[in-house]
């Protein structure tokens, strides 16, 4: 069982930045895909970014490329999502996920993931 705990959400104005953290339980962190998803009210869950902990390869949704950066700290079993140049349309619940898979084109579909965190709210005002 993998436990995921997110933190770092909040309210910012458009153009601002936030960094989200996802701390994973230790014994299953290696060789996992870790993903960040977001879900706004009335909308489907959208894959934002993923990272494979085995080699650090990263993938991004087109909507966040150049603005968001996913990274990992293996010593802390933690994955981060640095979000810059935030827009009102980035407003959503951001949810961390983990799955024992490697996806050559990135794991941005919810079906790849077995474990989910509770989420952290991000609100961007114009």
PDB file of N, CA and C in Angstrom, residues 16-124:
ATOM      1  N   UNK A  16       1.105  34.391 -10.625  1.00  0.00           N
ATOM      2  CA  UNK A  16       1.844  33.951  -9.454  1.00  0.00           C
ATOM      3  C   UNK A  16       2.328  32.527  -9.558  1.00  0.00           C
ATOM      4  N   UNK A  17       2.944  32.056  -8.466  1.00  0.00           N
ATOM      5  CA  UNK A  17       3.539  30.711  -8.431  1.00  0.00           C
ATOM      6  C   UNK A  17       3.144  29.981  -7.156  1.00  0.00           C
ATOM      7  N   UNK A  18       3.123  28.677  -7.266  1.00  0.00           N
ATOM      8  CA  UNK A  18       2.942  27.791  -6.115  1.00  0.00           C
ATOM      9  C   UNK A  18       3.783  26.552  -6.337  1.00  0.00           C
ATOM     10  N   UNK A  19       4.206  25.923  -5.241  1.00  0.00           N
ATOM     11  CA  UNK A  19       4.880  24.634  -5.345  1.00  0.00           C
ATOM     12  C   UNK A  19       4.120  23.616  -4.512  1.00  0.00           C
ATOM     13  N   UNK A  20       3.692  22.559  -5.169  1.00  0.00           N
ATOM     14  CA  UNK A  20       3.005  21.464  -4.507  1.00  0.00           C
ATOM     15  C   UNK A  20       3.999  20.357  -4.188  1.00  0.00           C
ATOM     16  N   UNK A  21       3.736  19.681  -3.074  1.00  0.00           N
ATOM     17  CA  UNK A  21       4.570  18.545  -2.669  1.00  0.00           C
ATOM     18  C   UNK A  21       3.704  17.310  -2.504  1.00  0.00           C
ATOM     19  N   UNK A  22       4.280  16.165  -2.802  1.00  0.00           N
ATOM     20  CA  UNK A  22       3.604  14.877  -2.613  1.00  0.00           C
ATOM     21  C   UNK A  22       4.600  13.927  -1.962  1.00  0.00           C
ATOM     22  N   UNK A  23       4.368  13.627  -0.705  1.00  0.00           N
ATOM     23  CA  UNK A  23       5.239  12.719   0.033  1.00  0.00           C
ATOM     24  C   UNK A  23       4.667  11.308  -0.046  1.00  0.00           C
ATOM     25  N   UNK A  24       5.513  10.360  -0.471  1.00  0.00           N
ATOM     26  CA  UNK A  24       5.081   8.976  -0.649  1.00  0.00           C
ATOM     27  C   UNK A  24       5.702   8.090   0.417  1.00  0.00           C
ATOM     28  N   UNK A  25       4.988   7.020   0.749  1.00  0.00           N
ATOM     29  CA  UNK A  25       5.548   6.064   1.702  1.00  0.00           C
ATOM     30  C   UNK A  25       6.790   5.429   1.107  1.00  0.00           C
ATOM     31  N   UNK A  26       7.730   5.055   1.968  1.00  0.00           N
ATOM     32  CA  UNK A  26       9.097   4.798   1.540  1.00  0.00           C
ATOM     33  C   UNK A  26       9.275   3.534   0.716  1.00  0.00           C
ATOM     34  N   UNK A  27       8.681   2.441   1.133  1.00  0.00           N
ATOM     35  CA  UNK A  27       9.127   1.156   0.594  1.00  0.00           C
ATOM     36  C   UNK A  27       8.662   0.840  -0.819  1.00  0.00           C
ATOM     37  N   UNK A  28       7.845   1.683  -1.412  1.00  0.00           N
ATOM     38  CA  UNK A  28       7.406   1.393  -2.775  1.00  0.00           C
ATOM     39  C   UNK A  28       7.641   2.578  -3.694  1.00  0.00           C
ATOM     40  N   UNK A  29       8.481   3.522  -3.279  1.00  0.00           N
ATOM     41  CA  UNK A  29       8.668   4.737  -4.070  1.00  0.00           C
ATOM     42  C   UNK A  29       9.500   4.492  -5.326  1.00  0.00           C
ATOM     43  N   UNK A  30      10.468   3.611  -5.238  1.00  0.00           N
ATOM     44  CA  UNK A  30      11.382   3.442  -6.359  1.00  0.00           C
ATOM     45  C   UNK A  30      10.693   2.766  -7.543  1.00  0.00           C
ATOM     46  N   UNK A  31      11.061   3.193  -8.756  1.00  0.00           N
ATOM     47  CA  UNK A  31      10.541   2.626 -10.009  1.00  0.00           C
ATOM     48  C   UNK A  31       9.028   2.714 -10.099  1.00  0.00           C
ATOM     49  N   UNK A  32       8.526   3.846  -9.703  1.00  0.00           N
ATOM     50  CA  UNK A  32       7.115   4.148  -9.842  1.00  0.00           C
ATOM     51  C   UNK A  32       6.952   5.350 -10.769  1.00  0.00           C
ATOM     52  N   UNK A  33       5.844   5.428 -11.416  1.00  0.00           N
ATOM     53  CA  UNK A  33       5.436   6.681 -12.041  1.00  0.00           C
ATOM     54  C   UNK A  33       4.636   7.459 -11.017  1.00  0.00           C
ATOM     55  N   UNK A  34       4.988   8.706 -10.885  1.00  0.00           N
ATOM     56  CA  UNK A  34       4.268   9.617  -9.993  1.00  0.00           C
ATOM     57  C   UNK A  34       3.639  10.694 -10.862  1.00  0.00           C
ATOM     58  N   UNK A  35       2.378  10.922 -10.654  1.00  0.00           N
ATOM     59  CA  UNK A  35       1.688  11.890 -11.488  1.00  0.00           C
ATOM     60  C   UNK A  35       0.954  12.947 -10.690  1.00  0.00           C
ATOM     61  N   UNK A  36       0.806  14.072 -11.319  1.00  0.00           N
ATOM     62  CA  UNK A  36      -0.063  15.128 -10.781  1.00  0.00           C
ATOM     63  C   UNK A  36      -1.258  15.266 -11.713  1.00  0.00           C
ATOM     64  N   UNK A  37      -2.426  15.224 -11.114  1.00  0.00           N
ATOM     65  CA  UNK A  37      -3.672  15.409 -11.846  1.00  0.00           C
ATOM     66  C   UNK A  37      -4.399  16.605 -11.262  1.00  0.00           C
ATOM     67  N   UNK A  38      -5.358  17.112 -12.010  1.00  0.00           N
ATOM     68  CA  UNK A  38      -6.205  18.169 -11.465  1.00  0.00           C
ATOM     69  C   UNK A  38      -7.635  17.928 -11.908  1.00  0.00           C
ATOM     70  N   UNK A  39      -8.518  18.381 -11.057  1.00  0.00           N
ATOM     71  CA  UNK A  39      -9.933  18.226 -11.365  1.00  0.00           C
ATOM     72  C   UNK A  39     -10.684  19.443 -10.870  1.00  0.00           C
ATOM     73  N   UNK A  40     -11.332  20.104 -11.802  1.00  0.00           N
ATOM     74  CA  UNK A  40     -12.180  21.254 -11.480  1.00  0.00           C
ATOM     75  C   UNK A  40     -13.623  20.780 -11.395  1.00  0.00           C
ATOM     76  N   UNK A  41     -14.464  21.491 -10.670  1.00  0.00           N
ATOM     77  CA  UNK A  41     -15.871  21.079 -10.541  1.00  0.00           C
ATOM     78  C   UNK A  41     -16.533  20.901 -11.902  1.00  0.00           C
ATOM     79  N   UNK A  42     -17.173  19.755 -12.079  1.00  0.00           N
ATOM     80  CA  UNK A  42     -17.890  19.491 -13.315  1.00  0.00           C
ATOM     81  C   UNK A  42     -17.024  19.064 -14.483  1.00  0.00           C
ATOM     82  N   UNK A  43     -15.729  18.906 -14.233  1.00  0.00           N
ATOM     83  CA  UNK A  43     -14.814  18.519 -15.314  1.00  0.00           C
ATOM     84  C   UNK A  43     -14.148  17.187 -14.997  1.00  0.00           C
ATOM     85  N   UNK A  44     -13.639  16.547 -16.042  1.00  0.00           N
ATOM     86  CA  UNK A  44     -12.937  15.279 -15.864  1.00  0.00           C
ATOM     87  C   UNK A  44     -11.555  15.512 -15.257  1.00  0.00           C
ATOM     88  N   UNK A  45     -11.048  14.475 -14.628  1.00  0.00           N
ATOM     89  CA  UNK A  45      -9.701  14.538 -14.069  1.00  0.00           C
ATOM     90  C   UNK A  45      -8.699  14.588 -15.212  1.00  0.00           C
ATOM     91  N   UNK A  46      -7.785  15.535 -15.120  1.00  0.00           N
ATOM     92  CA  UNK A  46      -6.827  15.799 -16.201  1.00  0.00           C
ATOM     93  C   UNK A  46      -5.402  15.544 -15.714  1.00  0.00           C
ATOM     94  N   UNK A  47      -4.642  14.756 -16.481  1.00  0.00           N
ATOM     95  CA  UNK A  47      -3.237  14.550 -16.156  1.00  0.00           C
ATOM     96  C   UNK A  47      -2.441  15.792 -16.490  1.00  0.00           C
ATOM     97  N   UNK A  48      -1.650  16.286 -15.542  1.00  0.00           N
ATOM     98  CA  UNK A  48      -0.890  17.513 -15.706  1.00  0.00           C
ATOM     99  C   UNK A  48       0.582  17.205 -15.980  1.00  0.00           C
ATOM    100  N   UNK A  49       1.160  16.340 -15.182  1.00  0.00           N
ATOM    101  CA  UNK A  49       2.581  16.017 -15.322  1.00  0.00           C
ATOM    102  C   UNK A  49       2.857  14.674 -14.669  1.00  0.00           C
ATOM    103  N   UNK A  50       3.877  14.000 -15.163  1.00  0.00           N
ATOM    104  CA  UNK A  50       4.287  12.744 -14.534  1.00  0.00           C
ATOM    105  C   UNK A  50       5.804  12.639 -14.551  1.00  0.00           C
ATOM    106  N   UNK A  51       6.303  11.837 -13.629  1.00  0.00           N
ATOM    107  CA  UNK A  51       7.736  11.583 -13.547  1.00  0.00           C
ATOM    108  C   UNK A  51       7.940  10.116 -13.189  1.00  0.00           C
ATOM    109  N   UNK A  52       8.942   9.497 -13.829  1.00  0.00           N
ATOM    110  CA  UNK A  52       9.263   8.120 -13.498  1.00  0.00           C
ATOM    111  C   UNK A  52      10.424   8.150 -12.522  1.00  0.00           C
ATOM    112  N   UNK A  53      10.205   7.632 -11.319  1.00  0.00           N
ATOM    113  CA  UNK A  53      11.220   7.755 -10.277  1.00  0.00           C
ATOM    114  C   UNK A  53      12.481   6.970 -10.599  1.00  0.00           C
ATOM    115  N   UNK A  54      12.383   5.970 -11.493  1.00  0.00           N
ATOM    116  CA  UNK A  54      13.553   5.178 -11.830  1.00  0.00           C
ATOM    117  C   UNK A  54      14.633   5.952 -12.562  1.00  0.00           C
ATOM    118  N   UNK A  55      14.212   6.863 -13.479  1.00  0.00           N
ATOM    119  CA  UNK A  55      15.218   7.599 -14.242  1.00  0.00           C
ATOM    120  C   UNK A  55      14.963   9.100 -14.307  1.00  0.00           C
ATOM    121  N   UNK A  56      13.889   9.546 -13.672  1.00  0.00           N
ATOM    122  CA  UNK A  56      13.615  10.978 -13.624  1.00  0.00           C
ATOM    123  C   UNK A  56      12.991  11.555 -14.878  1.00  0.00           C
ATOM    124  N   UNK A  57      12.594  10.714 -15.816  1.00  0.00           N
ATOM    125  CA  UNK A  57      11.988  11.233 -17.052  1.00  0.00           C
ATOM    126  C   UNK A  57      10.636  11.867 -16.740  1.00  0.00           C
ATOM    127  N   UNK A  58      10.387  12.974 -17.396  1.00  0.00           N
ATOM    128  CA  UNK A  58       9.188  13.772 -17.103  1.00  0.00           C
ATOM    129  C   UNK A  58       8.331  13.974 -18.345  1.00  0.00           C
ATOM    130  N   UNK A  59       7.046  14.216 -18.120  1.00  0.00           N
ATOM    131  CA  UNK A  59       6.100  14.448 -19.198  1.00  0.00           C
ATOM    132  C   UNK A  59       5.079  15.469 -18.720  1.00  0.00           C
ATOM    133  N   UNK A  60       4.594  16.261 -19.670  1.00  0.00           N
ATOM    134  CA  UNK A  60       3.668  17.326 -19.326  1.00  0.00           C
ATOM    135  C   UNK A  60       2.499  17.378 -20.296  1.00  0.00           C
ATOM    136  N   UNK A  61       1.360  17.795 -19.781  1.00  0.00           N
ATOM    137  CA  UNK A  61       0.240  18.118 -20.650  1.00  0.00           C
ATOM    138  C   UNK A  61       0.579  19.400 -21.405  1.00  0.00           C
ATOM    139  N   UNK A  62       0.053  19.518 -22.607  1.00  0.00           N
ATOM    140  CA  UNK A  62       0.341  20.706 -23.424  1.00  0.00           C
ATOM    141  C   UNK A  62      -0.084  21.988 -22.718  1.00  0.00           C
ATOM    142  N   UNK A  63      -1.136  21.896 -21.925  1.00  0.00           N
ATOM    143  CA  UNK A  63      -1.689  23.080 -21.278  1.00  0.00           C
ATOM    144  C   UNK A  63      -0.751  23.684 -20.230  1.00  0.00           C
ATOM    145  N   UNK A  64       0.250  22.909 -19.783  1.00  0.00           N
ATOM    146  CA  UNK A  64       1.130  23.418 -18.724  1.00  0.00           C
ATOM    147  C   UNK A  64       2.597  23.445 -19.124  1.00  0.00           C
ATOM    148  N   UNK A  65       2.913  22.976 -20.308  1.00  0.00           N
ATOM    149  CA  UNK A  65       4.309  22.964 -20.754  1.00  0.00           C
ATOM    150  C   UNK A  65       4.900  24.361 -20.728  1.00  0.00           C
ATOM    151  N   UNK A  66       6.105  24.446 -20.184  1.00  0.00           N
ATOM    152  CA  UNK A  66       6.782  25.731 -20.093  1.00  0.00           C
ATOM    153  C   UNK A  66       6.415  26.526 -18.853  1.00  0.00           C
ATOM    154  N   UNK A  67       5.375  26.111 -18.139  1.00  0.00           N
ATOM    155  CA  UNK A  67       4.951  26.814 -16.921  1.00  0.00           C
ATOM    156  C   UNK A  67       5.116  25.953 -15.675  1.00  0.00           C
ATOM    157  N   UNK A  68       4.877  24.667 -15.794  1.00  0.00           N
ATOM    158  CA  UNK A  68       4.949  23.749 -14.656  1.00  0.00           C
ATOM    159  C   UNK A  68       6.185  22.870 -14.789  1.00  0.00           C
ATOM    160  N   UNK A  69       6.766  22.518 -13.649  1.00  0.00           N
ATOM    161  CA  UNK A  69       7.913  21.617 -13.615  1.00  0.00           C
ATOM    162  C   UNK A  69       7.707  20.579 -12.526  1.00  0.00           C
ATOM    163  N   UNK A  70       7.801  19.308 -12.908  1.00  0.00           N
ATOM    164  CA  UNK A  70       7.720  18.222 -11.933  1.00  0.00           C
ATOM    165  C   UNK A  70       9.136  17.759 -11.618  1.00  0.00           C
ATOM    166  N   UNK A  71       9.390  17.473 -10.350  1.00  0.00           N
ATOM    167  CA  UNK A  71      10.723  17.039  -9.952  1.00  0.00           C
ATOM    168  C   UNK A  71      10.590  16.091  -8.770  1.00  0.00           C
ATOM    169  N   UNK A  72      11.711  15.456  -8.414  1.00  0.00           N
ATOM    170  CA  UNK A  72      11.670  14.503  -7.315  1.00  0.00           C
ATOM    171  C   UNK A  72      12.867  14.682  -6.401  1.00  0.00           C
ATOM    172  N   UNK A  73      12.662  14.334  -5.157  1.00  0.00           N
ATOM    173  CA  UNK A  73      13.744  14.252  -4.180  1.00  0.00           C
ATOM    174  C   UNK A  73      13.696  12.838  -3.628  1.00  0.00           C
ATOM    175  N   UNK A  74      14.553  11.979  -4.158  1.00  0.00           N
ATOM    176  CA  UNK A  74      14.496  10.572  -3.782  1.00  0.00           C
ATOM    177  C   UNK A  74      14.825  10.348  -2.306  1.00  0.00           C
ATOM    178  N   UNK A  75      15.663  11.203  -1.751  1.00  0.00           N
ATOM    179  CA  UNK A  75      16.016  11.046  -0.339  1.00  0.00           C
ATOM    180  C   UNK A  75      14.811  11.263   0.566  1.00  0.00           C
ATOM    181  N   UNK A  76      13.857  12.060   0.079  1.00  0.00           N
ATOM    182  CA  UNK A  76      12.661  12.355   0.865  1.00  0.00           C
ATOM    183  C   UNK A  76      11.415  11.649   0.350  1.00  0.00           C
ATOM    184  N   UNK A  77      11.566  10.816  -0.694  1.00  0.00           N
ATOM    185  CA  UNK A  77      10.415  10.142  -1.309  1.00  0.00           C
ATOM    186  C   UNK A  77       9.315  11.151  -1.638  1.00  0.00           C
ATOM    187  N   UNK A  78       9.716  12.261  -2.197  1.00  0.00           N
ATOM    188  CA  UNK A  78       8.789  13.355  -2.436  1.00  0.00           C
ATOM    189  C   UNK A  78       8.891  13.836  -3.879  1.00  0.00           C
ATOM    190  N   UNK A  79       7.738  14.112  -4.439  1.00  0.00           N
ATOM    191  CA  UNK A  79       7.629  14.679  -5.780  1.00  0.00           C
ATOM    192  C   UNK A  79       7.038  16.079  -5.654  1.00  0.00           C
ATOM    193  N   UNK A  80       7.554  16.985  -6.459  1.00  0.00           N
ATOM    194  CA  UNK A  80       7.118  18.370  -6.414  1.00  0.00           C
ATOM    195  C   UNK A  80       6.502  18.783  -7.751  1.00  0.00           C
ATOM    196  N   UNK A  81       5.624  19.757  -7.685  1.00  0.00           N
ATOM    197  CA  UNK A  81       5.109  20.382  -8.893  1.00  0.00           C
ATOM    198  C   UNK A  81       5.251  21.894  -8.710  1.00  0.00           C
ATOM    199  N   UNK A  82       6.236  22.459  -9.397  1.00  0.00           N
ATOM    200  CA  UNK A  82       6.424  23.899  -9.381  1.00  0.00           C
ATOM    201  C   UNK A  82       5.540  24.504 -10.460  1.00  0.00           C
ATOM    202  N   UNK A  83       4.664  25.402 -10.059  1.00  0.00           N
ATOM    203  CA  UNK A  83       3.701  25.990 -10.987  1.00  0.00           C
ATOM    204  C   UNK A  83       3.964  27.491 -11.073  1.00  0.00           C
ATOM    205  N   UNK A  84       4.358  27.940 -12.242  1.00  0.00           N
ATOM    206  CA  UNK A  84       4.626  29.355 -12.478  1.00  0.00           C
ATOM    207  C   UNK A  84       3.636  29.918 -13.496  1.00  0.00           C
ATOM    208  N   UNK A  85       3.570  31.229 -13.555  1.00  0.00           N
ATOM    209  CA  UNK A  85       2.684  31.910 -14.511  1.00  0.00           C
ATOM    210  C   UNK A  85       1.277  31.329 -14.452  1.00  0.00           C
ATOM    211  N   UNK A  86       0.759  31.195 -13.260  1.00  0.00           N
ATOM    212  CA  UNK A  86      -0.552  30.579 -13.075  1.00  0.00           C
ATOM    213  C   UNK A  86      -1.654  31.410 -13.704  1.00  0.00           C
ATOM    214  N   UNK A  87      -2.647  30.685 -14.215  1.00  0.00           N
ATOM    215  CA  UNK A  87      -3.789  31.302 -14.880  1.00  0.00           C
ATOM    216  C   UNK A  87      -5.061  30.905 -14.131  1.00  0.00           C
ATOM    217  N   UNK A  88      -6.118  31.693 -14.262  1.00  0.00           N
ATOM    218  CA  UNK A  88      -7.381  31.309 -13.611  1.00  0.00           C
ATOM    219  C   UNK A  88      -7.853  29.911 -14.018  1.00  0.00           C
ATOM    220  N   UNK A  89      -7.575  29.509 -15.239  1.00  0.00           N
ATOM    221  CA  UNK A  89      -8.005  28.178 -15.696  1.00  0.00           C
ATOM    222  C   UNK A  89      -7.201  27.050 -15.062  1.00  0.00           C
ATOM    223  N   UNK A  90      -6.162  27.374 -14.309  1.00  0.00           N
ATOM    224  CA  UNK A  90      -5.426  26.353 -13.558  1.00  0.00           C
ATOM    225  C   UNK A  90      -6.118  26.011 -12.233  1.00  0.00           C
ATOM    226  N   UNK A  91      -7.154  26.756 -11.894  1.00  0.00           N
ATOM    227  CA  UNK A  91      -7.872  26.520 -10.650  1.00  0.00           C
ATOM    228  C   UNK A  91      -8.483  25.124 -10.645  1.00  0.00           C
ATOM    229  N   UNK A  92      -8.163  24.342  -9.625  1.00  0.00           N
ATOM    230  CA  UNK A  92      -8.643  22.963  -9.528  1.00  0.00           C
ATOM    231  C   UNK A  92      -8.129  22.349  -8.238  1.00  0.00           C
ATOM    232  N   UNK A  93      -8.642  21.168  -7.939  1.00  0.00           N
ATOM    233  CA  UNK A  93      -8.046  20.316  -6.909  1.00  0.00           C
ATOM    234  C   UNK A  93      -6.909  19.558  -7.571  1.00  0.00           C
ATOM    235  N   UNK A  94      -5.730  19.649  -7.007  1.00  0.00           N
ATOM    236  CA  UNK A  94      -4.569  18.962  -7.550  1.00  0.00           C
ATOM    237  C   UNK A  94      -4.316  17.711  -6.726  1.00  0.00           C
ATOM    238  N   UNK A  95      -4.182  16.588  -7.428  1.00  0.00           N
ATOM    239  CA  UNK A  95      -4.135  15.291  -6.773  1.00  0.00           C
ATOM    240  C   UNK A  95      -2.891  14.535  -7.233  1.00  0.00           C
ATOM    241  N   UNK A  96      -2.177  13.980  -6.285  1.00  0.00           N
ATOM    242  CA  UNK A  96      -0.983  13.191  -6.574  1.00  0.00           C
ATOM    243  C   UNK A  96      -1.371  11.720  -6.733  1.00  0.00           C
ATOM    244  N   UNK A  97      -0.673  11.019  -7.618  1.00  0.00           N
ATOM    245  CA  UNK A  97      -0.963   9.611  -7.842  1.00  0.00           C
ATOM    246  C   UNK A  97       0.327   8.836  -8.034  1.00  0.00           C
ATOM    247  N   UNK A  98       0.274   7.540  -7.741  1.00  0.00           N
ATOM    248  CA  UNK A  98       1.440   6.674  -7.898  1.00  0.00           C
ATOM    249  C   UNK A  98       1.017   5.353  -8.522  1.00  0.00           C
ATOM    250  N   UNK A  99       1.899   4.835  -9.392  1.00  0.00           N
ATOM    251  CA  UNK A  99       1.607   3.547 -10.012  1.00  0.00           C
ATOM    252  C   UNK A  99       2.894   2.847 -10.412  1.00  0.00           C
ATOM    253  N   UNK A 100       2.960   1.522 -10.253  1.00  0.00           N
ATOM    254  CA  UNK A 100       4.179   0.762 -10.569  1.00  0.00           C
ATOM    255  C   UNK A 100       4.302   0.497 -12.065  1.00  0.00           C
ATOM    256  N   UNK A 101       4.335   1.555 -12.853  1.00  0.00           N
ATOM    257  CA  UNK A 101       4.367   1.425 -14.308  1.00  0.00           C
ATOM    258  C   UNK A 101       5.380   2.391 -14.888  1.00  0.00           C
ATOM    259  N   UNK A 102       5.840   2.066 -16.090  1.00  0.00           N
ATOM    260  CA  UNK A 102       6.637   2.989 -16.882  1.00  0.00           C
ATOM    261  C   UNK A 102       5.917   3.194 -18.203  1.00  0.00           C
ATOM    262  N   UNK A 103       5.722   4.437 -18.566  1.00  0.00           N
ATOM    263  CA  UNK A 103       5.025   4.746 -19.807  1.00  0.00           C
ATOM    264  C   UNK A 103       5.994   5.493 -20.719  1.00  0.00           C
ATOM    265  N   UNK A 104       6.285   4.961 -21.867  1.00  0.00           N
ATOM    266  CA  UNK A 104       7.269   5.593 -22.746  1.00  0.00           C
ATOM    267  C   UNK A 104       6.840   6.982 -23.177  1.00  0.00           C
ATOM    268  N   UNK A 105       5.540   7.204 -23.235  1.00  0.00           N
ATOM    269  CA  UNK A 105       5.051   8.519 -23.627  1.00  0.00           C
ATOM    270  C   UNK A 105       4.505   9.323 -22.473  1.00  0.00           C
ATOM    271  N   UNK A 106       4.853   8.909 -21.253  1.00  0.00           N
ATOM    272  CA  UNK A 106       4.332   9.613 -20.093  1.00  0.00           C
ATOM    273  C   UNK A 106       3.034   9.009 -19.607  1.00  0.00           C
ATOM    274  N   UNK A 107       2.836   9.014 -18.304  1.00  0.00           N
ATOM    275  CA  UNK A 107       1.646   8.423 -17.701  1.00  0.00           C
ATOM    276  C   UNK A 107       0.699   9.527 -17.289  1.00  0.00           C
ATOM    277  N   UNK A 108      -0.108   9.986 -18.212  1.00  0.00           N
ATOM    278  CA  UNK A 108      -1.020  11.085 -17.915  1.00  0.00           C
ATOM    279  C   UNK A 108      -2.478  10.648 -17.906  1.00  0.00           C
ATOM    280  N   UNK A 109      -2.698   9.349 -17.913  1.00  0.00           N
ATOM    281  CA  UNK A 109      -4.064   8.839 -17.825  1.00  0.00           C
ATOM    282  C   UNK A 109      -4.303   8.280 -16.430  1.00  0.00           C
ATOM    283  N   UNK A 110      -5.448   8.560 -15.825  1.00  0.00           N
ATOM    284  CA  UNK A 110      -5.720   8.060 -14.467  1.00  0.00           C
ATOM    285  C   UNK A 110      -5.642   6.545 -14.348  1.00  0.00           C
ATOM    286  N   UNK A 111      -5.927   5.842 -15.425  1.00  0.00           N
ATOM    287  CA  UNK A 111      -5.971   4.383 -15.365  1.00  0.00           C
ATOM    288  C   UNK A 111      -4.611   3.759 -15.088  1.00  0.00           C
ATOM    289  N   UNK A 112      -3.522   4.513 -15.258  1.00  0.00           N
ATOM    290  CA  UNK A 112      -2.190   3.965 -14.993  1.00  0.00           C
ATOM    291  C   UNK A 112      -1.890   3.888 -13.496  1.00  0.00           C
ATOM    292  N   UNK A 113      -2.673   4.549 -12.695  1.00  0.00           N
ATOM    293  CA  UNK A 113      -2.309   4.740 -11.293  1.00  0.00           C
ATOM    294  C   UNK A 113      -3.178   3.929 -10.348  1.00  0.00           C
ATOM    295  N   UNK A 114      -2.511   3.370  -9.324  1.00  0.00           N
ATOM    296  CA  UNK A 114      -3.198   2.557  -8.326  1.00  0.00           C
ATOM    297  C   UNK A 114      -3.521   3.329  -7.050  1.00  0.00           C
ATOM    298  N   UNK A 115      -2.699   4.347  -6.779  1.00  0.00           N
ATOM    299  CA  UNK A 115      -2.803   5.023  -5.492  1.00  0.00           C
ATOM    300  C   UNK A 115      -2.992   6.516  -5.704  1.00  0.00           C
ATOM    301  N   UNK A 116      -3.814   7.101  -4.847  1.00  0.00           N
ATOM    302  CA  UNK A 116      -4.169   8.515  -4.982  1.00  0.00           C
ATOM    303  C   UNK A 116      -4.111   9.203  -3.625  1.00  0.00           C
ATOM    304  N   UNK A 117      -3.688  10.453  -3.655  1.00  0.00           N
ATOM    305  CA  UNK A 117      -3.749  11.265  -2.456  1.00  0.00           C
ATOM    306  C   UNK A 117      -5.115  11.911  -2.311  1.00  0.00           C
ATOM    307  N   UNK A 118      -5.247  12.735  -1.283  1.00  0.00           N
ATOM    308  CA  UNK A 118      -6.519  13.398  -1.011  1.00  0.00           C
ATOM    309  C   UNK A 118      -6.692  14.677  -1.818  1.00  0.00           C
ATOM    310  N   UNK A 119      -5.597  15.242  -2.269  1.00  0.00           N
ATOM    311  CA  UNK A 119      -5.677  16.446  -3.072  1.00  0.00           C
ATOM    312  C   UNK A 119      -5.417  17.708  -2.280  1.00  0.00           C
ATOM    313  N   UNK A 120      -5.014  18.742  -2.998  1.00  0.00           N
ATOM    314  CA  UNK A 120      -4.810  20.061  -2.410  1.00  0.00           C
ATOM    315  C   UNK A 120      -5.358  21.099  -3.385  1.00  0.00           C
ATOM    316  N   UNK A 121      -6.107  22.047  -2.858  1.00  0.00           N
ATOM    317  CA  UNK A 121      -6.814  23.015  -3.701  1.00  0.00           C
ATOM    318  C   UNK A 121      -5.889  24.133  -4.154  1.00  0.00           C
ATOM    319  N   UNK A 122      -5.979  24.447  -5.434  1.00  0.00           N
ATOM    320  CA  UNK A 122      -5.265  25.600  -6.005  1.00  0.00           C
ATOM    321  C   UNK A 122      -6.309  26.525  -6.620  1.00  0.00           C
ATOM    322  N   UNK A 123      -6.291  27.773  -6.205  1.00  0.00           N
ATOM    323  CA  UNK A 123      -7.232  28.767  -6.717  1.00  0.00           C
ATOM    324  C   UNK A 123      -6.458  29.955  -7.247  1.00  0.00           C
ATOM    325  N   UNK A 124      -6.694  30.279  -8.514  1.00  0.00           N
ATOM    326  CA  UNK A 124      -5.997  31.392  -9.159  1.00  0.00           C
ATOM    327  C   UNK A 124      -7.030  32.450  -9.531  1.00  0.00           C
TER     328      UNK A 124
END
